[in-house]
XYZ file of C-alpha atoms in Angstrom:
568
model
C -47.651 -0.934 -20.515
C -45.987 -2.511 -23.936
C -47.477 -5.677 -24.610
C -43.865 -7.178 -25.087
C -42.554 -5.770 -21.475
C -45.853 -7.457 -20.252
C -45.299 -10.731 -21.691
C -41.894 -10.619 -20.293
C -43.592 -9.832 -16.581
C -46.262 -12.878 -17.555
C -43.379 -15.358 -18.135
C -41.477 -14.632 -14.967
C -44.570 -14.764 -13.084
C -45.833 -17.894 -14.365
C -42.044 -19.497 -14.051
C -42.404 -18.203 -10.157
C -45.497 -19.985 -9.124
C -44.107 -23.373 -11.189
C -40.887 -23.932 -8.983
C -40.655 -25.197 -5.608
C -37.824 -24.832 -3.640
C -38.035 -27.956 -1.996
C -38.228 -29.458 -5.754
C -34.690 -29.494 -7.234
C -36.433 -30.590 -10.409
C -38.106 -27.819 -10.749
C -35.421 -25.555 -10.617
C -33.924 -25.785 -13.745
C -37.066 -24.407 -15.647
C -36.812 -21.497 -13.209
C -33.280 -21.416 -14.114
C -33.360 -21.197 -18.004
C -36.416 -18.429 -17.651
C -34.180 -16.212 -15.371
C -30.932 -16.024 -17.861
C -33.693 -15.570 -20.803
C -35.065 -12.183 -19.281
C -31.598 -11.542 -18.155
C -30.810 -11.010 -21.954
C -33.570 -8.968 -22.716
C -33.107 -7.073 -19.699
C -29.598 -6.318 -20.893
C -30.567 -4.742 -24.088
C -31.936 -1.261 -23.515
C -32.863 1.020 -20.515
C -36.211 1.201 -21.334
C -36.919 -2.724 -21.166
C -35.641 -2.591 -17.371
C -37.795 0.701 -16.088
C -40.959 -0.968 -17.636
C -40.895 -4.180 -15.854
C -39.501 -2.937 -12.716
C -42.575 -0.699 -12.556
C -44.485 -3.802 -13.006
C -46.145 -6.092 -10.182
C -42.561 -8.486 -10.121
C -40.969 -7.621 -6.573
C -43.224 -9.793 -4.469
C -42.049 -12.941 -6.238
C -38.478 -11.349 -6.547
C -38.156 -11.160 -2.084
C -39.883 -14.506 -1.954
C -36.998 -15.956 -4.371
C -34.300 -14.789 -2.077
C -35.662 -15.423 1.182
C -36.473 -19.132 -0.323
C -32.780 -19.192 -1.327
C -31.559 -18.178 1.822
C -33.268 -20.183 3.798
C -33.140 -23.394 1.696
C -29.152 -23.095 1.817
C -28.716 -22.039 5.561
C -30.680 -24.894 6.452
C -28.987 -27.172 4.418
C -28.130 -30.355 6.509
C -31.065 -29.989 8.756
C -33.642 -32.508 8.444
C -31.759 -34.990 6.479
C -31.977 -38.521 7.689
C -32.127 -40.531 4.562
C -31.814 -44.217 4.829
C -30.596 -44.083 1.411
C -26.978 -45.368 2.294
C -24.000 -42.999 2.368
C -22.948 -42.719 -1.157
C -26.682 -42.066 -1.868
C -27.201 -39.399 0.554
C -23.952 -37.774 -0.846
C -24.876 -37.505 -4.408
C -28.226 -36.115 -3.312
C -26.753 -33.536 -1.329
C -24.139 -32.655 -4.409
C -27.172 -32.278 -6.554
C -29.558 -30.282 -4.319
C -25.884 -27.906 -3.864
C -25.132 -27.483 -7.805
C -29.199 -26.662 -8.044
C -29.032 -24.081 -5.529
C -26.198 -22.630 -6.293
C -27.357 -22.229 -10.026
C -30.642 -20.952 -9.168
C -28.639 -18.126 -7.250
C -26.494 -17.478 -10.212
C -29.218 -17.183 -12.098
C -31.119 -15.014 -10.008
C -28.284 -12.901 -9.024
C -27.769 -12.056 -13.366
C -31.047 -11.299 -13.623
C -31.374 -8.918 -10.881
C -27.862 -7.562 -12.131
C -29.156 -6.422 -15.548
C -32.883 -5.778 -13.570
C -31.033 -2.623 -11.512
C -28.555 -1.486 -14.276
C -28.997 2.472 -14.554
C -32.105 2.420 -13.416
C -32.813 3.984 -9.368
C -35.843 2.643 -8.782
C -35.363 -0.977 -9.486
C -32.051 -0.321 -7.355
C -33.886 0.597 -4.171
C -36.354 -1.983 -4.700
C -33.665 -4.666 -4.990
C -31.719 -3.346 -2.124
C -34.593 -4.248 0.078
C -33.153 -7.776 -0.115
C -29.571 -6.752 1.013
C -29.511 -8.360 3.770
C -30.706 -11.558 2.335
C -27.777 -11.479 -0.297
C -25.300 -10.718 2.231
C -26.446 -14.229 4.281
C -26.547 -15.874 1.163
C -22.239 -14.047 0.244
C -21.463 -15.827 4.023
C -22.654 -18.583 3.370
C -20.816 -18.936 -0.500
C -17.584 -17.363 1.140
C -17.128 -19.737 4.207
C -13.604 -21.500 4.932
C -15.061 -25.017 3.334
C -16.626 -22.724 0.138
C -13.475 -21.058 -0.288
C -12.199 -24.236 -2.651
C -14.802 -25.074 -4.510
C -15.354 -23.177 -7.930
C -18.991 -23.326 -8.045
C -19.208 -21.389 -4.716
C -16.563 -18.931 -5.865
C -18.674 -18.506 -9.208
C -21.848 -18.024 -7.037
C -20.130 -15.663 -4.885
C -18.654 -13.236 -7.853
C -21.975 -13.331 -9.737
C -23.744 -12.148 -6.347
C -21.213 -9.436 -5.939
C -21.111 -8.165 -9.142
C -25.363 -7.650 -8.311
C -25.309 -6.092 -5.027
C -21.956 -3.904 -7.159
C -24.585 -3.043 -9.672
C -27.351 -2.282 -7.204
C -25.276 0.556 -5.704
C -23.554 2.072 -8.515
C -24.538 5.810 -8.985
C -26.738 5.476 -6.045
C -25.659 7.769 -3.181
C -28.282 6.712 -0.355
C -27.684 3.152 -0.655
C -23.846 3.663 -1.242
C -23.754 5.237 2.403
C -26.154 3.057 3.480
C -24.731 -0.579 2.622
C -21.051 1.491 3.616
C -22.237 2.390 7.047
C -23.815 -1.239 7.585
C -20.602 -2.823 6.868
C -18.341 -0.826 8.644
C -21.272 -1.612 11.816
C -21.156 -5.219 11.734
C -18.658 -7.591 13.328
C -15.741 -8.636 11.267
C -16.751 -12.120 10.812
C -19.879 -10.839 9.000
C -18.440 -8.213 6.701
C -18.212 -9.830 3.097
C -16.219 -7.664 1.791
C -13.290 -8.941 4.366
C -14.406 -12.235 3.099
C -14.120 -11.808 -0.552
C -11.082 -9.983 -0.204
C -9.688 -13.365 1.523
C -10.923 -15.345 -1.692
C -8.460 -17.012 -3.772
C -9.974 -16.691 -7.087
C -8.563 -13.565 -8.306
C -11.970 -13.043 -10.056
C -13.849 -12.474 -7.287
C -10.997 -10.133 -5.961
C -11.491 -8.002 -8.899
C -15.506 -8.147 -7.857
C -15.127 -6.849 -4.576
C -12.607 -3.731 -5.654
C -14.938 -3.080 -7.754
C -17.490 -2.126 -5.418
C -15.469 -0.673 -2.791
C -14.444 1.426 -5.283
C -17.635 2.546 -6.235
C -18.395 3.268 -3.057
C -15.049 5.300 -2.056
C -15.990 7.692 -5.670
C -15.327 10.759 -5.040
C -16.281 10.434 -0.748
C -13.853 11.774 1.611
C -16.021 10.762 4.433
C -16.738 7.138 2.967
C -12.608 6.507 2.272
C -12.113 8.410 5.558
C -13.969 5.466 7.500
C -11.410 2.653 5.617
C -8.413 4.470 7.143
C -9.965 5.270 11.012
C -12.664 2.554 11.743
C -11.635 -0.971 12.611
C -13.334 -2.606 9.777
C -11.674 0.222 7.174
C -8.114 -1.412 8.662
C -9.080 -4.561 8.317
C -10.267 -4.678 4.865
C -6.860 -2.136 4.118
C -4.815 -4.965 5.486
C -6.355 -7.804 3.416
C -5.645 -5.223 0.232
C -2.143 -5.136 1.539
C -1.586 -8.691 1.526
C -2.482 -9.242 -1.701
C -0.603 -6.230 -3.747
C 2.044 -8.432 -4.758
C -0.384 -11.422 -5.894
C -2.366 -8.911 -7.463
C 0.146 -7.683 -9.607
C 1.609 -10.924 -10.194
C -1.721 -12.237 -11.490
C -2.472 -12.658 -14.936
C -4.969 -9.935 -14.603
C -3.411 -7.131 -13.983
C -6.658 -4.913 -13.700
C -6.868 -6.488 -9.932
C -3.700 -5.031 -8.897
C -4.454 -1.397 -10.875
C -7.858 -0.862 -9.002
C -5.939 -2.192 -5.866
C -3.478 0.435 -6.020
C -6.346 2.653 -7.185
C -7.728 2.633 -3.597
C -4.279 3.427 -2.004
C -4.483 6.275 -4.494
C -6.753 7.783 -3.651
C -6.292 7.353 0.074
C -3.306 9.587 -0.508
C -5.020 11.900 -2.784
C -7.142 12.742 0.486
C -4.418 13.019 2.769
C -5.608 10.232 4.808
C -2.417 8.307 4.546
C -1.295 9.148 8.314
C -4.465 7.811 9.665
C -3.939 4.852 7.865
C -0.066 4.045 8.716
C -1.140 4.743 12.496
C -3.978 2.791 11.912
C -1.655 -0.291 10.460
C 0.623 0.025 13.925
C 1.213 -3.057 16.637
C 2.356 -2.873 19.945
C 6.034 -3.096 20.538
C 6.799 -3.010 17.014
C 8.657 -0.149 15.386
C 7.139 -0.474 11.811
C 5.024 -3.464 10.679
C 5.223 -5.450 7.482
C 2.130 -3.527 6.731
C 3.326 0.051 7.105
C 6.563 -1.115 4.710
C 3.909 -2.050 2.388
C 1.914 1.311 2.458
C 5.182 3.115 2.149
C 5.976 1.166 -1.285
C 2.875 2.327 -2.432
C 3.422 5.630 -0.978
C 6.451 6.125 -2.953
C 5.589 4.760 -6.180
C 2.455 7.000 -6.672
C 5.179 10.254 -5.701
C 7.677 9.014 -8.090
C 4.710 8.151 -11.126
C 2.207 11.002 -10.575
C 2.396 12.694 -13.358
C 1.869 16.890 -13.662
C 0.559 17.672 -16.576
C -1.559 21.130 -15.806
C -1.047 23.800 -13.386
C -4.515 22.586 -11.450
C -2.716 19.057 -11.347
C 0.309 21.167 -9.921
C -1.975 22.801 -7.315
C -3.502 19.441 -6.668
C -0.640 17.144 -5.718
C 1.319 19.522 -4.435
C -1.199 20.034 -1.685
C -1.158 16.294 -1.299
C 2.561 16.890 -0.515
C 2.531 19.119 1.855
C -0.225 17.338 4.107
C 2.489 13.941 3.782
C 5.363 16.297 5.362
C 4.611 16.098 9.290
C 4.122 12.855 9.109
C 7.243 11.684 6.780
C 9.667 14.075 9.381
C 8.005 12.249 12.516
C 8.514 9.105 10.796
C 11.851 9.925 10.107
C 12.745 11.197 13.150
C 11.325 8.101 14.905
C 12.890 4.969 12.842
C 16.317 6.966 12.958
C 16.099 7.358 16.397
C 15.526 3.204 16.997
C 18.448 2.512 14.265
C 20.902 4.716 15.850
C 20.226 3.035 19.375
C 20.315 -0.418 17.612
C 23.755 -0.070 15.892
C 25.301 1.699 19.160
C 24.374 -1.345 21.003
C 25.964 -3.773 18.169
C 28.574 -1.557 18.124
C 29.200 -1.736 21.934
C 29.057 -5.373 22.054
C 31.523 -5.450 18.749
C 34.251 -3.620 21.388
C 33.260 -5.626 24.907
C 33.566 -8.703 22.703
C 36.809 -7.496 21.248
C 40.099 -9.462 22.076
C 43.586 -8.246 21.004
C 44.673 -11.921 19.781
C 41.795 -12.128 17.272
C 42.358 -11.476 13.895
C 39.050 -9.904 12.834
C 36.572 -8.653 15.512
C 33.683 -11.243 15.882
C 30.125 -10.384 14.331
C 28.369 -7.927 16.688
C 24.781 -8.712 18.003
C 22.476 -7.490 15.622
C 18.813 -5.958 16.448
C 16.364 -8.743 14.433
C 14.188 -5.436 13.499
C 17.208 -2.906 12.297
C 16.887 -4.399 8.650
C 13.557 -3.809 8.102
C 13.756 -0.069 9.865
C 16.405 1.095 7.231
C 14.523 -0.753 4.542
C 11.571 1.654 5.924
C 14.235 4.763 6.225
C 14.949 4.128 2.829
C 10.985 4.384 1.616
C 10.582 7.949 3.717
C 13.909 9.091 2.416
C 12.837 8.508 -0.737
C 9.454 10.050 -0.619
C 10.758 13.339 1.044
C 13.273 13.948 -2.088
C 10.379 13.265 -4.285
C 7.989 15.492 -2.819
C 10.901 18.254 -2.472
C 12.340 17.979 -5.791
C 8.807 17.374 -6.988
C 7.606 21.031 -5.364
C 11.132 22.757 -6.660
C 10.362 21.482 -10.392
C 6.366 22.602 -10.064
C 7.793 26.297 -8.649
C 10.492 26.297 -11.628
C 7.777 25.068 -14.361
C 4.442 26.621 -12.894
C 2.541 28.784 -15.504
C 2.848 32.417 -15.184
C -0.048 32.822 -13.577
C 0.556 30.003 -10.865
C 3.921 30.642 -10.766
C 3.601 32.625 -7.046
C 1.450 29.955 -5.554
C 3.995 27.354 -6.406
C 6.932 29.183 -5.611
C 5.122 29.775 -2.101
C 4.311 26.281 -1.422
C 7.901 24.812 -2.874
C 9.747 27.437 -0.041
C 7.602 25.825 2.559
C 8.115 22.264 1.816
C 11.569 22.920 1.449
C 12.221 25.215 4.466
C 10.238 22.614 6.481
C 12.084 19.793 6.202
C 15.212 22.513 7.204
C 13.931 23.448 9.751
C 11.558 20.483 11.724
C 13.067 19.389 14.895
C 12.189 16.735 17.374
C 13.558 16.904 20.655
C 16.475 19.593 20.297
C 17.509 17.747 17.289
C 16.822 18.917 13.501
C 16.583 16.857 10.687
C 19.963 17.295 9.363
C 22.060 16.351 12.610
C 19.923 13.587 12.670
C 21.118 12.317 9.444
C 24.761 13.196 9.834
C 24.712 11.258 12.977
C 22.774 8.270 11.486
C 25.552 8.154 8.368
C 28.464 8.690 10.649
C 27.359 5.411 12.516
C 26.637 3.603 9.428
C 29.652 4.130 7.997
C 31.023 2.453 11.123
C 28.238 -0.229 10.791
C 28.109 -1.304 7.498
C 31.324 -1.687 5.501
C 31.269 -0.291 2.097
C 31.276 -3.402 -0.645
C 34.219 -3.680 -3.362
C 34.484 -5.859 -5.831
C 31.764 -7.845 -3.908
C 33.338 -8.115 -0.735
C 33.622 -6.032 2.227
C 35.757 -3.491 2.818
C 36.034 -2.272 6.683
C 36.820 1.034 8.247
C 37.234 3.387 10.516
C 37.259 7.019 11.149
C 40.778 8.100 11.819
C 42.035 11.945 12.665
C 40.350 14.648 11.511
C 37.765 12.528 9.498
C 40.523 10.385 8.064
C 38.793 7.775 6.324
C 40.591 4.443 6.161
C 40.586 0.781 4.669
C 40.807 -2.549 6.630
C 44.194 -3.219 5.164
C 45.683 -0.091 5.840
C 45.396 -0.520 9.815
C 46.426 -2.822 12.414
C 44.055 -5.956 12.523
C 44.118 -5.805 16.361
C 42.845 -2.143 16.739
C 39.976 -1.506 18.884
C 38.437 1.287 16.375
C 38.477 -1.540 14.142
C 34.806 -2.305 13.790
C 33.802 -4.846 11.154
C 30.125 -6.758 11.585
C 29.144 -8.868 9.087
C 25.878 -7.426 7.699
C 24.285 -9.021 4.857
C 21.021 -7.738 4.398
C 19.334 -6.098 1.300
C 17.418 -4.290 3.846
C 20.554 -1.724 4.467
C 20.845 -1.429 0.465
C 20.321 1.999 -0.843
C 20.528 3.053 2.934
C 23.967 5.393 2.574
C 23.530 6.493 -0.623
C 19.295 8.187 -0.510
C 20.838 10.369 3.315
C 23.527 11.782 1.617
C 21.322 12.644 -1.639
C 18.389 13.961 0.704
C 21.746 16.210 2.850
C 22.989 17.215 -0.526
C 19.071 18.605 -1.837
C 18.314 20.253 1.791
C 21.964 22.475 2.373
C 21.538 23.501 -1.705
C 21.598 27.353 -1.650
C 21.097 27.436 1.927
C 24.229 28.800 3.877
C 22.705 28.396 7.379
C 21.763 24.569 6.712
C 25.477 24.419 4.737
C 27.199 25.713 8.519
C 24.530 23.682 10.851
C 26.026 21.085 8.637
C 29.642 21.745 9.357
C 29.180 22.485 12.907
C 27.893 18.821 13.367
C 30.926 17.152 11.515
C 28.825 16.663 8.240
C 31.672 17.576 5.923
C 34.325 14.781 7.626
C 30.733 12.393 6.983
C 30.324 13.488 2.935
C 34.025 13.204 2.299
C 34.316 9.719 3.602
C 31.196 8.751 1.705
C 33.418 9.721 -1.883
C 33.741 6.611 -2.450
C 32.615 3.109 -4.681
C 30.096 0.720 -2.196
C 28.388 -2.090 -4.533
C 25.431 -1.736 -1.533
C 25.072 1.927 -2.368
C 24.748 2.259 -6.072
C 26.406 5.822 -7.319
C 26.781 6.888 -3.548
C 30.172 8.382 -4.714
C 28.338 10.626 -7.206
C 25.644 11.907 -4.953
C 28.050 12.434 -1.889
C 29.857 14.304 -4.233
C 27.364 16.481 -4.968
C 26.641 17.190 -1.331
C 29.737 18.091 -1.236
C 29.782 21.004 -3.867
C 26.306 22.525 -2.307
C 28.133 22.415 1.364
C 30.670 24.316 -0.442
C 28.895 26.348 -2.893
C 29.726 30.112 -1.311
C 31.160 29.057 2.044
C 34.826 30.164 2.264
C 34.409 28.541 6.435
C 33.320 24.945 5.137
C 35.978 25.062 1.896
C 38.562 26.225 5.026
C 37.176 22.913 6.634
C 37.965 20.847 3.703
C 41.324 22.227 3.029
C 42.970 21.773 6.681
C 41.911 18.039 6.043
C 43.781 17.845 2.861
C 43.086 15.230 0.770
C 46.006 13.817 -0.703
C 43.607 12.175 -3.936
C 43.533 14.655 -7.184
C 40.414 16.244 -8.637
C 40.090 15.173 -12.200
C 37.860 17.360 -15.279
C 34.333 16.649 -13.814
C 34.863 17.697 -10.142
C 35.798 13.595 -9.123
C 37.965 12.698 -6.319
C 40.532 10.340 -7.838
C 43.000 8.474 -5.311
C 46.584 8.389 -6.087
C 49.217 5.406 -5.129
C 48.934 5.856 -0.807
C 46.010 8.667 -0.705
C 44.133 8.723 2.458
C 40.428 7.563 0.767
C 38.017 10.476 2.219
């Protein structure tokens, strides 16, 4: 062995067998000796192989069992007649000591394991030492103080290091954790920390361990413990990205990312489900982050092409379900409010009285809105791959764009497809919510033959008259993304264009022509739906002249009303 690597072994010896645990003053020798070889250790490769190989890992296990045990033992045995401030300054400095000597020892070992696989399995041998000594420096009365937070990222940052490019102690220390009770898995702990440092710490080794692993990243989104830490990730997206650092809330979303690269984004939404509650704050969450890696992924080759849209397709039964299932509660919800609106209805009022509203309805359509969203990416996303695939991928991605696309067509759920389901969702809205002009409200009803009109234009003491007073940015958005998603799906498609008419979509599209502050450029998309439900359909352009519209049609295809038009 080099006579400098063997010095190096002689001085951390000989600073071993000088401290006592029990001795605070001796500590700081100890102390200065560790961060010393630290910085050598951190130089080269070479430095670390040759004095891992040497005789050191006897004194390295007794150093962290003495830690361990010095600091879970802490206020045993202390009845010191010193007075009370006395005793408390004592304990303060036996705390800093042992909290530095962990720092300390937790660089050293850092830089000891760096690259090098057999100083990393030697090291791991203490794992479950360092993970009593993380409890301990993550506890609710640690959580505050700075030098336990420092302790605690330093000692992550090691065990981080002692994994990385390891595969038998990444599954290892992964199955352990996801074993244990909650209350002992750190990285729950960390996660909980308020120091954003030691945040960016713990992604940093959970991502390390999800690299590449189906099977590891599959156990965050089925196993108890995977939810748990998923939730705590959840939580903190927005502080994340709020936070100075913004690498915390990139390697956040990293590990949503790559959740939904493996398709294991149902598991996970299931997973993130609570009794008697139609979607959680949780699953809203998820589906933000759902829809902002569909609407940022970029395609730059045809493998990417191949690759995400694959990840599209496996997100399709469970976006229709999803659909299918919040639709389903908000349609129920606004029938009720609707019912009361009429029961509670008397012919001497001038306006009908707010109807009972469901506490849950705004956050459903705010969750509508998310899976509306994602579906027109992922089909607009598959139509652009199949119109911009290489020659040579060009069938594969015309293949897989017709299936996405004649999916969502044709998916039903109980008799109903997904079309009906949103003409019958928007013709209740429009009911519901009153369309916003000029910042206020402007109420409606549906009147002959699909007739839409305006609050002034009827008699205040009508029945039809429906007017509830919803406020909520939860509906925003809400009108406009069904009609764009109606508009993609009956594009080019003459059976979905009559299924369509036969349901009364073309009375719904017409009376959605129209300006709503809520429902920004809802005229312009319902438009559009429009012109595909009449694109080469002489029965739905019959449809839409028996109504008449008494409006004109300027240049660019836009309804525009006249002095005493019926608004459609």
């Amino acid at each position: 062995m080099p006579s400098d690597i063997q010095q190096l072994i002689t001085r951390f010896k000989t600073a071993c067998a000088n401290y006592d645990i029990n001795s605070i003053d001796s500590h700081p020798a100890l102390c200065e000796t560790l961060d010393a070889l630290a910085g050598d250790l951190g130089k080269d490769v070479h430095t670390r192989i040759q004095f891992g190989v040497g005789d050191v890992w006897t004194e390295i296990h007794k150093l962290w069992r003495d830690l361990v045990h010095a600091q879970l033992t802490f206020w045993d045995g202390d009845d010191s007649d010193d007075g009370e401030d006395a005793g408390s300054i004592k304990e303060r400095r036996k705390q800093h000591s042992l909290s530095s000597l962990s720092v300390s020892l937790a660089r050293f070992i850092r830089n000891l394991v760096a690259s090098v696989p057999y100083n990393q399995n030697k090291a791991f041998e203490d794992e479950h030492i360092i993970r009593r000594l993380l409890h301990y420096y993550t506890s609710w009365s640690s959580m505050e103080d700075e030098e336990a937070s420092f302790a605690a990222r330093i000692l992550t940052q090691m065990l981080s290091n002692i994994i990385t490019g390891n595969e038998a102690l990444i599954s290892t220390l992964w199955g352990t954790y996801f074993n244990l009770q909650e209350d002992q898995v750190v990285l729950v702990r960390l996660l909980a920390s308020p120091d954003n440092r030691v945040l960016l710490a713990a992604l940093t080794m959970i991502i390390s361990c999800m690299h590449e692993s189906r099977s590891r990243t599959k156990m965050l989104t089925r196993m108890p413990i995977g939810a748990r830490i998923c939730i705590k990730l959840l939580d903190d997206m927005v502080k994340l990205y709020d936070a100075d650092e913004g690498s915390d809330g990139a390697r956040a979303y990293s590990i949503f990312t790559r959740i939904i690269e493996f398709g294991l984004v149902p598991d996970l939404y299931s997973k993130l489900a609570m009794t008697d509650e139609i979607v959680t704050p949780h699953q809203t969450t998820l589906l933000k982050l759902l829809d902002s890696y569909l609407q940022s992924t970029p395609v730059s080759s045809p493998g990417a092409k191949s690759r995400i849209t694959k990840t599209h397709a496996r997100l399709c039964p469970m976006l229709s379900s999803l659909f299918f299932s919040l639709s389903i509660y908000a349609q129920k919800a606004i029938r009720k409010s609707l019912r009361s609106s009429v029961s509670d209805y008397k012919s001497d009022d001038k306006q009908v009285p707010p109807a009972e509203l469901d506490v849950l309805l705004p956050k459903v359509c705010e969750a509508i809105v998310l899976t509306v969203q994602c579906i027109i990416t992922i089909i607009l996303a598959a139509h652009g791959s199949h119109h911009q695939g290489s020659p040579t991928s060009s069938n594969s991605t015309a293949s897989t764009h017709e299936n996405i696309h004649a999916f969502f067509k044709e998916v039903h759920q109980e008799g109903l497809g997904l079309v009906e389901n949103i003409v019958e969702l928007l013709r209740l809205l429009d009911r519901f919510l009153p369309r916003i002009n000029f910042g206020k409200p402007v109420a409606t009803y549906a009147g002959p033959r699909g007739e839409r009109k305006d609050q002034e234009e009827t008699s205040a003491s009508s029945a039809q008259q429906l007017t509830p007073a919803v406020d909520n940015p939860g509906f925003n958005f809400l009108k406009r993304d069904l009609v764009r998603l109606l508009g993609i799906l009956c594009s080019d498609d003459r059976a979905v264009q009559d299924r369509l008419r036969k349901c009364g979509g073309i009375e719904v599209v017409l009376n959605l022509c129209v300006v709503d502050e809520r429902n920004p450029y809802i005229r312009e998309h319902a438009i559009f739906a429009l012109h595909n439900l009449l694109k080469d359909n002489a029965v739905n352009q019959a449809v839409v002249e028996e109504i008449k519209p008494t409006g004109q049609w300027d240049e660019n295809g836009v309804l525009v009303d006249t002095p005493g038009a019926v608004r459609k």
